[in-house]
mmCIF file of C-alpha atoms in Angstrom:
data_model
loop_
_atom_site.group_PDB
_atom_site.id
_atom_site.type_symbol
_atom_site.label_atom_id
_atom_site.label_comp_id
_atom_site.label_asym_id
_atom_site.label_seq_id
_atom_site.Cartn_x
_atom_site.Cartn_y
_atom_site.Cartn_z
ATOM 1 C CA MET A 1 137.657 76.587 82.064
ATOM 2 C CA ILE A 2 137.127 75.319 85.661
ATOM 3 C CA ASN A 3 139.868 75.608 88.238
ATOM 4 C CA SER A 4 140.713 76.422 91.841
ATOM 5 C CA THR A 5 141.922 79.789 93.107
ATOM 6 C CA GLU A 6 144.842 77.841 94.578
ATOM 7 C CA ASP A 7 146.042 76.794 91.123
ATOM 8 C CA PHE A 8 144.956 79.619 88.803
ATOM 9 C CA SER A 9 147.317 82.287 87.513
ATOM 10 C CA ILE A 10 147.629 84.847 84.720
ATOM 11 C CA ASN A 11 150.944 86.283 83.551
ATOM 12 C CA GLY A 12 152.618 83.993 86.065
ATOM 13 C CA ILE A 13 150.869 85.743 88.975
ATOM 14 C CA SER A 14 148.725 83.508 91.195
ATOM 15 C CA TYR A 15 145.106 84.532 91.831
ATOM 16 C CA LYS A 16 145.725 84.764 95.578
ATOM 17 C CA ASP A 17 148.317 87.478 94.899
ATOM 18 C CA TRP A 18 146.001 89.699 92.853
ATOM 19 C CA THR A 19 144.830 93.019 94.272
ATOM 20 C CA LEU A 20 141.044 93.119 93.909
ATOM 21 C CA ASN A 21 139.374 96.532 93.785
ATOM 22 C CA THR A 22 135.663 96.516 94.628
ATOM 23 C CA ILE A 23 133.224 97.883 92.059
ATOM 24 C CA PRO A 24 130.304 99.433 93.994
ATOM 25 C CA ASP A 25 126.697 98.399 93.386
ATOM 26 C CA ILE A 26 125.605 101.706 91.905
ATOM 27 C CA GLY A 27 121.833 102.029 91.891
ATOM 28 C CA TYR A 28 121.231 99.380 94.555
ATOM 29 C CA SER A 29 120.135 100.353 98.051
ATOM 30 C CA GLN A 30 121.926 99.085 101.112
ATOM 31 C CA ASN A 31 118.834 97.027 101.967
ATOM 32 C CA ASN A 32 118.594 95.447 98.533
ATOM 33 C CA ARG A 33 122.138 94.651 97.561
ATOM 34 C CA ARG A 34 123.154 92.099 95.026
ATOM 35 C CA SER A 35 124.109 88.659 96.245
ATOM 36 C CA GLN A 36 127.366 88.764 94.278
ATOM 37 C CA GLU A 37 130.482 90.870 94.673
ATOM 38 C CA VAL A 38 132.233 92.419 91.687
ATOM 39 C CA PHE A 39 135.844 93.498 91.399
ATOM 40 C CA LYS A 40 138.383 94.704 88.897
ATOM 41 C CA THR A 41 142.111 94.218 88.840
ATOM 42 C CA GLU A 42 145.156 94.632 86.649
ATOM 43 C CA VAL A 43 147.565 91.703 86.610
ATOM 44 C CA LYS A 44 151.031 92.802 85.626
ATOM 45 C CA SER A 45 153.627 90.420 84.303
ATOM 46 C CA LYS A 46 156.982 89.505 85.771
ATOM 47 C CA ASP A 47 158.226 89.751 82.199
ATOM 48 C CA GLU A 48 158.596 93.387 81.113
ATOM 49 C CA ASN A 49 157.858 92.396 77.506
ATOM 50 C CA THR A 50 154.409 91.017 78.391
ATOM 51 C CA GLU A 51 151.481 93.422 78.696
ATOM 52 C CA SER A 52 149.412 93.579 81.858
ATOM 53 C CA VAL A 53 145.898 92.110 81.791
ATOM 54 C CA LYS A 54 142.842 93.985 83.080
ATOM 55 C CA LEU A 55 140.160 91.714 84.530
ATOM 56 C CA PHE A 56 136.537 91.841 85.667
ATOM 57 C CA ILE A 57 135.753 89.428 88.516
ATOM 58 C CA LYS A 58 132.350 88.319 89.783
ATOM 59 C CA LYS A 59 132.184 86.360 93.039
ATOM 60 C CA VAL A 60 129.014 84.377 93.841
ATOM 61 C CA PRO A 61 128.222 82.333 96.987
ATOM 62 C CA ALA A 62 128.404 78.627 96.147
ATOM 63 C CA SER A 63 125.039 78.035 97.834
ATOM 64 C CA ILE A 64 123.322 80.310 95.294
ATOM 65 C CA TRP A 65 125.199 78.738 92.384
ATOM 66 C CA VAL A 66 124.200 75.213 93.465
ATOM 67 C CA ARG A 67 120.543 76.164 93.893
ATOM 68 C CA GLN A 68 120.427 77.731 90.434
ATOM 69 C CA TYR A 69 122.259 74.825 88.820
ATOM 70 C CA ILE A 70 119.865 72.260 90.297
ATOM 71 C CA ILE A 71 116.821 74.212 89.078
ATOM 72 C CA LEU A 72 118.228 74.630 85.571
ATOM 73 C CA ASN A 73 119.272 70.995 85.377
ATOM 74 C CA GLU A 74 115.818 69.800 86.422
ATOM 75 C CA HIS A 75 114.203 71.916 83.712
ATOM 76 C CA LYS A 76 116.753 71.231 80.939
ATOM 77 C CA GLY A 77 118.187 74.732 81.191
ATOM 78 C CA GLU A 78 114.869 76.411 80.462
ATOM 79 C CA TYR A 79 113.789 77.701 83.848
ATOM 80 C CA SER A 80 113.638 81.499 84.012
ATOM 81 C CA LEU A 81 114.800 82.828 87.355
ATOM 82 C CA GLY A 82 113.449 85.991 88.931
ATOM 83 C CA GLU A 83 117.022 86.936 89.800
ATOM 84 C CA GLU A 84 120.400 87.144 88.115
ATOM 85 C CA ASN A 85 121.159 83.696 86.727
ATOM 86 C CA PHE A 86 124.876 83.176 87.331
ATOM 87 C CA VAL A 87 124.979 79.641 85.957
ATOM 88 C CA MET A 88 123.428 80.712 82.662
ATOM 89 C CA GLU A 89 125.791 83.688 82.567
ATOM 90 C CA ALA A 90 128.850 81.445 82.934
ATOM 91 C CA ILE A 91 127.545 78.985 80.327
ATOM 92 C CA SER A 92 126.802 81.804 77.871
ATOM 93 C CA LEU A 93 130.221 83.407 78.328
ATOM 94 C CA ALA A 94 132.040 80.089 77.947
ATOM 95 C CA PHE A 95 129.987 79.217 74.851
ATOM 96 C CA LEU A 96 130.581 82.590 73.187
ATOM 97 C CA ASN A 97 134.262 82.604 74.120
ATOM 98 C CA LYS A 98 134.833 79.216 72.491
ATOM 99 C CA TYR A 99 132.619 79.391 69.417
ATOM 100 C CA TYR A 100 131.906 83.093 68.779
ATOM 101 C CA PRO A 101 134.788 85.179 70.164
ATOM 102 C CA GLY A 102 134.335 88.930 69.950
ATOM 103 C CA ILE A 103 130.694 89.215 71.026
ATOM 104 C CA ALA A 104 131.605 89.360 74.716
ATOM 105 C CA PRO A 105 134.868 90.140 76.528
ATOM 106 C CA LYS A 106 137.297 87.227 76.737
ATOM 107 C CA PHE A 107 136.202 84.707 79.369
ATOM 108 C CA TYR A 108 139.046 83.182 81.383
ATOM 109 C CA GLY A 109 136.978 80.679 83.315
ATOM 110 C CA ILE A 110 135.287 79.643 86.541
ATOM 111 C CA LEU A 111 137.148 79.282 89.827
ATOM 112 C CA TYR A 112 136.356 77.587 93.125
ATOM 113 C CA GLU A 113 137.302 79.578 96.222
ATOM 114 C CA SER A 114 137.166 78.427 99.819
ATOM 115 C CA PRO A 115 137.468 81.321 102.297
ATOM 116 C CA ASP A 116 138.404 78.733 104.912
ATOM 117 C CA LYS A 117 141.571 76.662 104.987
ATOM 118 C CA PRO A 118 142.158 75.133 101.528
ATOM 119 C CA ASN A 119 140.829 71.605 101.180
ATOM 120 C CA ASP A 120 143.586 69.357 99.864
ATOM 121 C CA ASN A 121 141.103 66.953 98.276
ATOM 122 C CA VAL A 122 139.418 69.770 96.354
ATOM 123 C CA CYS A 123 142.726 71.195 95.171
ATOM 124 C CA PHE A 124 143.869 67.706 94.173
ATOM 125 C CA SER A 125 140.751 67.133 92.065
ATOM 126 C CA PHE A 126 141.400 70.352 90.158
ATOM 127 C CA GLY A 127 145.085 69.681 89.780
ATOM 128 C CA ARG A 128 144.417 66.251 88.268
ATOM 129 C CA GLY A 129 141.776 67.634 85.913
ATOM 130 C CA LYS A 130 139.020 65.585 87.538
ATOM 131 C CA CYS A 131 136.658 68.574 87.665
ATOM 132 C CA ASN A 132 136.385 69.172 83.930
ATOM 133 C CA ASN A 133 132.669 69.882 83.516
ATOM 134 C CA LEU A 134 129.858 71.723 85.273
ATOM 135 C CA LYS A 135 128.157 68.600 86.622
ATOM 136 C CA LYS A 136 131.295 67.389 88.404
ATOM 137 C CA PHE A 137 131.975 70.930 89.563
ATOM 138 C CA ASN A 138 128.480 71.219 91.011
ATOM 139 C CA ASP A 139 128.743 67.813 92.710
ATOM 140 C CA MET A 140 131.951 68.968 94.365
ATOM 141 C CA LEU A 141 130.267 72.188 95.540
ATOM 142 C CA ILE A 142 127.356 70.236 97.023
ATOM 143 C CA ASN A 143 129.802 68.032 98.902
ATOM 144 C CA GLN A 144 131.622 71.062 100.316
ATOM 145 C CA LEU A 145 128.362 72.708 101.391
ATOM 146 C CA GLN A 146 127.233 69.504 103.105
ATOM 147 C CA LEU A 147 130.462 69.650 105.092
ATOM 148 C CA ASN A 148 129.517 73.223 106.090
ATOM 149 C CA ASN A 149 132.466 74.592 104.154
ATOM 150 C CA LYS A 150 131.797 78.104 102.925
ATOM 151 C CA ALA A 151 132.750 78.587 99.313
ATOM 152 C CA ASN A 152 132.453 80.954 96.366
ATOM 153 C CA VAL A 153 132.248 80.539 92.629
ATOM 154 C CA ILE A 154 134.265 83.120 90.723
ATOM 155 C CA MET A 155 133.864 84.141 87.083
ATOM 156 C CA ILE A 156 136.787 85.923 85.449
ATOM 157 C CA SER A 157 136.485 87.983 82.264
ATOM 158 C CA GLU A 158 138.471 90.575 80.397
ATOM 159 C CA LEU A 159 137.835 94.137 81.616
ATOM 160 C CA TYR A 160 137.009 95.626 78.237
ATOM 161 C CA GLY A 161 136.794 99.333 77.404
ATOM 162 C CA GLU A 162 134.021 101.163 79.222
ATOM 163 C CA ASP A 163 130.262 100.886 79.090
ATOM 164 C CA VAL A 164 128.419 103.135 76.639
ATOM 165 C CA PHE A 165 126.615 104.903 79.490
ATOM 166 C CA LYS A 166 129.895 106.123 81.010
ATOM 167 C CA TYR A 167 131.414 106.757 77.584
ATOM 168 C CA VAL A 168 128.559 109.045 76.543
ATOM 169 C CA LYS A 169 128.470 110.747 79.949
ATOM 170 C CA ASN A 170 132.180 111.576 79.701
ATOM 171 C CA LYS A 171 131.800 112.754 76.105
ATOM 172 C CA ARG A 172 128.985 115.086 77.133
ATOM 173 C CA LYS A 173 131.134 116.592 79.880
ATOM 174 C CA GLU A 174 133.717 117.325 77.206
ATOM 175 C CA GLY A 175 130.979 118.843 75.043
ATOM 176 C CA CYS A 176 131.764 116.593 72.099
ATOM 177 C CA PHE A 177 128.947 114.038 71.857
ATOM 178 C CA GLY A 178 125.530 115.725 71.873
ATOM 179 C CA ASN A 179 125.822 117.065 68.321
ATOM 180 C CA ASN A 180 128.185 114.430 66.929
ATOM 181 C CA LEU A 181 125.590 112.675 64.789
ATOM 182 C CA GLU A 182 128.100 110.556 62.884
ATOM 183 C CA GLU A 183 129.481 109.057 66.088
ATOM 184 C CA LYS A 184 125.963 108.371 67.330
ATOM 185 C CA LYS A 185 125.098 106.710 64.033
ATOM 186 C CA LYS A 186 128.251 104.582 64.254
ATOM 187 C CA ILE A 187 127.312 103.369 67.756
ATOM 188 C CA LEU A 188 123.785 102.514 66.591
ATOM 189 C CA HIS A 189 125.028 100.575 63.572
ATOM 190 C CA GLU A 190 127.644 98.640 65.527
ATOM 191 C CA SER A 191 125.163 97.772 68.287
ATOM 192 C CA LEU A 192 122.675 96.483 65.699
ATOM 193 C CA LYS A 193 125.359 94.284 64.144
ATOM 194 C CA LEU A 194 126.377 93.060 67.611
ATOM 195 C CA ILE A 195 122.853 91.970 68.603
ATOM 196 C CA THR A 196 122.314 90.454 65.157
ATOM 197 C CA THR A 197 125.441 88.343 65.593
ATOM 198 C CA LEU A 198 124.390 87.325 69.109
ATOM 199 C CA HIS A 199 120.987 86.136 67.879
ATOM 200 C CA GLU A 200 122.669 84.132 65.137
ATOM 201 C CA THR A 201 124.409 82.142 67.884
ATOM 202 C CA GLY A 202 121.002 81.140 69.287
ATOM 203 C CA LEU A 203 121.195 83.358 72.383
ATOM 204 C CA SER A 204 119.139 86.328 73.530
ATOM 205 C CA HIS A 205 120.566 88.819 76.021
ATOM 206 C CA LEU A 206 117.419 90.207 77.716
ATOM 207 C CA ASP A 207 119.226 93.078 79.431
ATOM 208 C CA ILE A 208 120.381 95.275 76.557
ATOM 209 C CA SER A 209 121.167 98.744 77.900
ATOM 210 C CA PRO A 210 123.803 101.506 77.729
ATOM 211 C CA GLU A 211 125.349 99.974 80.869
ATOM 212 C CA ASN A 212 125.686 96.504 79.315
ATOM 213 C CA ILE A 213 127.186 97.448 75.959
ATOM 214 C CA LEU A 214 130.927 98.053 76.164
ATOM 215 C CA ILE A 215 132.844 100.294 73.788
ATOM 216 C CA GLY A 216 136.535 100.003 72.973
ATOM 217 C CA ASN A 217 138.877 101.491 70.416
ATOM 218 C CA ASN A 218 137.438 102.390 67.001
ATOM 219 C CA CYS A 219 133.899 101.978 68.348
ATOM 220 C CA GLU A 220 134.260 98.204 68.704
ATOM 221 C CA LEU A 221 131.337 97.071 70.849
ATOM 222 C CA LYS A 222 130.916 94.008 73.067
ATOM 223 C CA LEU A 223 128.150 92.773 75.356
ATOM 224 C CA CYS A 224 128.490 92.106 79.072
ATOM 225 C CA ASP A 225 126.242 90.877 81.910
ATOM 226 C CA PHE A 226 124.595 87.753 80.524
ATOM 227 C CA ALA A 227 122.791 86.986 83.798
ATOM 228 C CA ASN A 228 119.383 87.258 82.082
ATOM 229 C CA SER A 229 120.350 85.487 78.857
ATOM 230 C CA ALA A 230 118.172 82.734 77.420
ATOM 231 C CA PRO A 231 118.059 80.480 74.356
ATOM 232 C CA ILE A 232 116.192 81.850 71.347
ATOM 233 C CA TYR A 233 115.008 78.410 70.248
ATOM 234 C CA THR A 234 113.672 75.399 72.119
ATOM 235 C CA TYR A 235 111.903 72.079 71.712
ATOM 236 C CA ASN A 236 110.267 72.447 75.130
ATOM 237 C CA ASN A 237 107.844 75.379 75.286
ATOM 238 C CA ARG A 238 105.683 73.909 78.029
ATOM 239 C CA HIS A 239 102.655 76.114 77.340
ATOM 240 C CA LEU A 240 102.339 74.814 73.771
ATOM 241 C CA LYS A 241 101.027 71.318 73.145
ATOM 242 C CA GLY A 242 101.543 69.170 70.091
ATOM 243 C CA ASN A 243 104.520 67.550 68.435
ATOM 244 C CA LYS A 244 107.884 68.681 69.733
ATOM 245 C CA ARG A 245 109.583 70.848 67.143
ATOM 246 C CA LEU A 246 111.997 73.730 67.173
ATOM 247 C CA ARG A 247 110.190 76.904 68.201
ATOM 248 C CA TYR A 248 111.041 80.385 69.389
ATOM 249 C CA TYR A 249 111.608 80.288 73.135
ATOM 250 C CA GLU A 250 108.991 82.101 75.205
ATOM 251 C CA SER A 251 109.602 83.041 78.834
ATOM 252 C CA TYR A 252 107.148 83.503 81.703
ATOM 253 C CA GLN A 253 109.521 85.677 83.785
ATOM 254 C CA PRO A 254 108.853 89.337 82.810
ATOM 255 C CA CYS A 255 111.335 91.069 85.144
ATOM 256 C CA ILE A 256 114.294 90.893 82.804
ATOM 257 C CA SER A 257 115.818 94.318 82.240
ATOM 258 C CA LYS A 258 116.214 97.838 83.515
ATOM 259 C CA VAL A 259 112.884 99.641 83.876
ATOM 260 C CA PRO A 260 113.143 102.074 80.902
ATOM 261 C CA LEU A 261 113.931 99.213 78.500
ATOM 262 C CA LEU A 262 111.362 96.630 79.614
ATOM 263 C CA PRO A 263 109.028 95.786 76.679
ATOM 264 C CA PRO A 264 105.273 96.526 76.875
ATOM 265 C CA GLU A 265 104.384 92.818 76.713
ATOM 266 C CA CYS A 266 106.441 92.289 79.879
ATOM 267 C CA TRP A 267 104.655 95.144 81.653
ATOM 268 C CA ASN A 268 101.367 93.474 80.714
ATOM 269 C CA ILE A 269 102.510 90.256 82.400
ATOM 270 C CA VAL A 270 103.733 92.196 85.449
ATOM 271 C CA ARG A 271 100.251 93.696 85.837
ATOM 272 C CA ILE A 272 98.669 90.234 85.588
ATOM 273 C CA HIS A 273 101.015 88.993 88.326
ATOM 274 C CA GLU A 274 100.135 91.970 90.526
ATOM 275 C CA LYS A 275 96.395 91.598 89.942
ATOM 276 C CA LEU A 276 96.399 87.867 90.706
ATOM 277 C CA LYS A 277 99.052 88.238 93.452
ATOM 278 C CA ILE A 278 101.356 85.742 91.752
ATOM 279 C CA ASN A 279 104.713 85.384 93.502
ATOM 280 C CA ASP A 280 105.908 82.219 91.752
ATOM 281 C CA PRO A 281 104.728 82.286 88.115
ATOM 282 C CA TYR A 282 106.191 78.875 87.302
ATOM 283 C CA ASP A 283 104.275 77.206 90.111
ATOM 284 C CA TYR A 284 101.102 79.168 89.335
ATOM 285 C CA LEU A 285 101.142 78.187 85.658
ATOM 286 C CA LYS A 286 101.124 74.496 86.555
ATOM 287 C CA SER A 287 97.460 74.888 87.491
ATOM 288 C CA ILE A 288 96.431 76.361 84.117
ATOM 289 C CA THR A 289 95.848 73.719 81.457
ATOM 290 C CA ASN A 290 94.051 75.849 78.861
ATOM 291 C CA GLN A 291 96.627 76.785 76.231
ATOM 292 C CA GLU A 292 94.964 80.038 75.193
ATOM 293 C CA GLU A 293 94.810 81.181 78.803
ATOM 294 C CA ARG A 294 98.472 80.321 79.351
ATOM 295 C CA LYS A 295 99.686 82.301 76.327
ATOM 296 C CA SER A 296 99.043 85.652 78.009
ATOM 297 C CA PHE A 297 101.696 84.777 80.614
ATOM 298 C CA TYR A 298 104.551 84.339 78.093
ATOM 299 C CA PHE A 299 106.620 86.550 75.801
ATOM 300 C CA ASN A 300 109.043 85.911 72.942
ATOM 301 C CA VAL A 301 112.626 86.553 74.113
ATOM 302 C CA SER A 302 114.061 87.542 70.721
ATOM 303 C CA ASN A 303 111.278 90.112 70.273
ATOM 304 C CA ALA A 304 112.091 91.500 73.728
ATOM 305 C CA ASP A 305 115.729 91.996 72.706
ATOM 306 C CA LYS A 306 114.622 93.916 69.609
ATOM 307 C CA PHE A 307 112.532 96.307 71.697
ATOM 308 C CA MET A 308 115.421 96.949 74.092
ATOM 309 C CA LEU A 309 117.667 97.676 71.122
ATOM 310 C CA GLY A 310 115.125 100.212 69.846
ATOM 311 C CA ILE A 311 115.064 101.967 73.224
ATOM 312 C CA PHE A 312 118.871 101.929 73.271
ATOM 313 C CA PHE A 313 118.775 103.678 69.870
ATOM 314 C CA ILE A 314 116.465 106.336 71.322
ATOM 315 C CA TRP A 315 118.738 106.811 74.348
ATOM 316 C CA VAL A 316 121.826 107.334 72.188
ATOM 317 C CA TRP A 317 120.216 109.675 69.657
ATOM 318 C CA ASN A 318 118.198 111.677 72.201
ATOM 319 C CA ASN A 319 120.947 111.746 74.842
ATOM 320 C CA ASN A 320 118.347 110.289 77.199
ATOM 321 C CA TYR A 321 115.220 108.143 77.363
ATOM 322 C CA ILE A 322 111.983 109.740 76.144
ATOM 323 C CA TRP A 323 109.739 107.964 78.655
ATOM 324 C CA GLU A 324 110.414 106.343 82.016
ATOM 325 C CA LYS A 325 108.717 103.035 81.243
ATOM 326 C CA ALA A 326 106.942 101.442 78.276
ATOM 327 C CA ASP A 327 103.768 101.082 80.333
ATOM 328 C CA SER A 328 100.845 103.034 78.897
ATOM 329 C CA PHE A 329 98.899 102.647 82.164
ATOM 330 C CA ASN A 330 101.515 104.451 84.248
ATOM 331 C CA ASP A 331 103.582 106.607 81.880
ATOM 332 C CA ARG A 332 101.961 109.579 80.138
ATOM 333 C CA LYS A 333 104.643 110.038 77.473
ATOM 334 C CA PHE A 334 104.537 106.386 76.466
ATOM 335 C CA ARG A 335 100.726 106.490 76.482
ATOM 336 C CA ASN A 336 100.893 109.382 74.009
ATOM 337 C CA PHE A 337 103.320 107.373 71.894
ATOM 338 C CA VAL A 338 100.847 104.471 71.812
ATOM 339 C CA LYS A 339 98.092 106.902 70.767
ATOM 340 C CA CYS A 340 100.357 107.854 67.851
ATOM 341 C CA GLY A 341 100.325 104.222 66.749
ATOM 342 C CA MET A 342 103.861 103.741 68.154
ATOM 343 C CA ASP A 343 105.036 105.605 65.051
ATOM 344 C CA LEU A 344 107.911 108.053 65.470
ATOM 345 C CA TYR A 345 106.779 109.910 62.344
ATOM 346 C CA ASN A 346 103.667 110.976 64.284
ATOM 347 C CA TYR A 347 105.349 111.629 67.634
ATOM 348 C CA GLU A 348 106.120 115.279 68.373
ATOM 349 C CA LEU A 349 109.236 114.625 70.468
ATOM 350 C CA THR A 350 111.019 113.013 67.493
ATOM 351 C CA TYR A 351 109.776 115.433 64.836
ATOM 352 C CA ASN A 352 113.263 116.618 63.816
ATOM 353 C CA TRP A 353 114.920 113.194 63.766
ATOM 354 C CA PRO A 354 116.148 111.747 60.445
ATOM 355 C CA ASP A 355 113.339 109.928 58.638
ATOM 356 C CA ASP A 356 115.521 106.872 58.053
ATOM 357 C CA LEU A 357 116.270 106.612 61.769
ATOM 358 C CA LYS A 358 112.555 106.844 62.548
ATOM 359 C CA ASP A 359 111.929 104.066 60.048
ATOM 360 C CA ILE A 360 114.557 101.835 61.674
ATOM 361 C CA ILE A 361 113.291 102.395 65.223
ATOM 362 C CA ASN A 362 109.682 101.947 64.090
ATOM 363 C CA GLN A 363 110.617 98.417 63.065
ATOM 364 C CA LEU A 364 112.043 97.704 66.528
ATOM 365 C CA LEU A 365 109.280 98.997 68.821
ATOM 366 C CA PRO A 366 105.720 97.838 67.885
ATOM 367 C CA LEU A 367 105.331 94.127 68.629
ATOM 368 C CA GLU A 368 103.711 93.341 65.277
ATOM 369 C CA ASN A 369 106.741 94.859 63.513
ATOM 370 C CA ARG A 370 109.317 93.176 65.739
ATOM 371 C CA ALA A 371 107.720 89.769 65.289
ATOM 372 C CA GLN A 372 108.283 89.978 61.524
ATOM 373 C CA LEU A 373 111.645 91.749 61.646
ATOM 374 C CA SER A 374 114.936 90.232 60.534
ATOM 375 C CA LEU A 375 117.800 92.053 62.240
ATOM 376 C CA LYS A 376 120.086 90.875 59.460
ATOM 377 C CA GLU A 377 117.896 92.671 56.916
ATOM 378 C CA LEU A 378 117.789 95.772 59.117
ATOM 379 C CA CYS A 379 121.592 95.865 58.946
ATOM 380 C CA LYS A 380 121.177 96.451 55.193
ATOM 381 C CA HIS A 381 119.026 99.572 55.625
ATOM 382 C CA PRO A 382 120.340 102.292 53.256
ATOM 383 C CA TRP A 383 120.711 104.819 56.092
ATOM 384 C CA TRP A 384 123.761 102.998 57.402
ATOM 385 C CA SER A 385 125.687 103.597 54.178
ATOM 386 C CA ASN A 386 124.507 107.180 53.549
#
């Protein structure tokens, strides 16, 4: 899984001979660009009988990778970053690729790249298989950075299908999606099964959106962008005292998804941070010892995923979001939805929707419903087979 760009190849073509095409940071301003670079490429084979391979490539500065790795290692992998967590993304992709293939695009591995002259010692360590785990890899990166050698960490995945956002947009241009209720229903059902399977692995995604669900042939869906992913279970919820036992993981970092899909409980925490002018929630929470007081700063990650899935359902069926943000203080449409008891049966904008669909989404949106909901049971809802 870990290699050097000097030694890595696919279809007999070395990485250094690939043509990388930049994927622009759509939606990010020039003054607030992502720290990583993303590319796509198609690696053709020297053998005419072997198919070409389409790849998605994410390049991250080694200095950022090392900083994130050290933080995660110090906190046993349970430190929530207020930024894209590339180390957790790589770990999640490698884990899913090995033990649960099909949930995410195929993961080819992690590469070390030195923009400067290749370091023979680094290349030798890869060639001899000495760098065979993340700890050794990180130690090597630290050594290179101490020598003032610039470096990048590269993650390589299969470039699978297209994201649902683009798929639906293209279908609308063709005039063949808006009224195709059976296709919409198929996408909803497959996405529910996909998230259910992900949760059964013990992972939450925390950035479910039309942009991060990929669609291939025959409506086969896969998840991408695991930079916000987190474990569903833990023995180390630091805001809960008592005997260590397996619990649902609760995070203190509310900025986890795209604005329209962020759950209400996360908006509540955001407002607390703004009111108290909290810039570093982890450091701030060290000073609070009262357990009841601490609870208001945390949210359940699996419940957050369920809410995002419900909003994704709304986006697909409605051809758009209904409200801009699930924040009743700042969004009039969502405030009206809350006044309706967060019940789509009572909400005028969904009056003509199928009752069964309303029932399904109603189980995904209100927190008290989500907390009791089994996604596996929701997959058995009779609407899916009607």
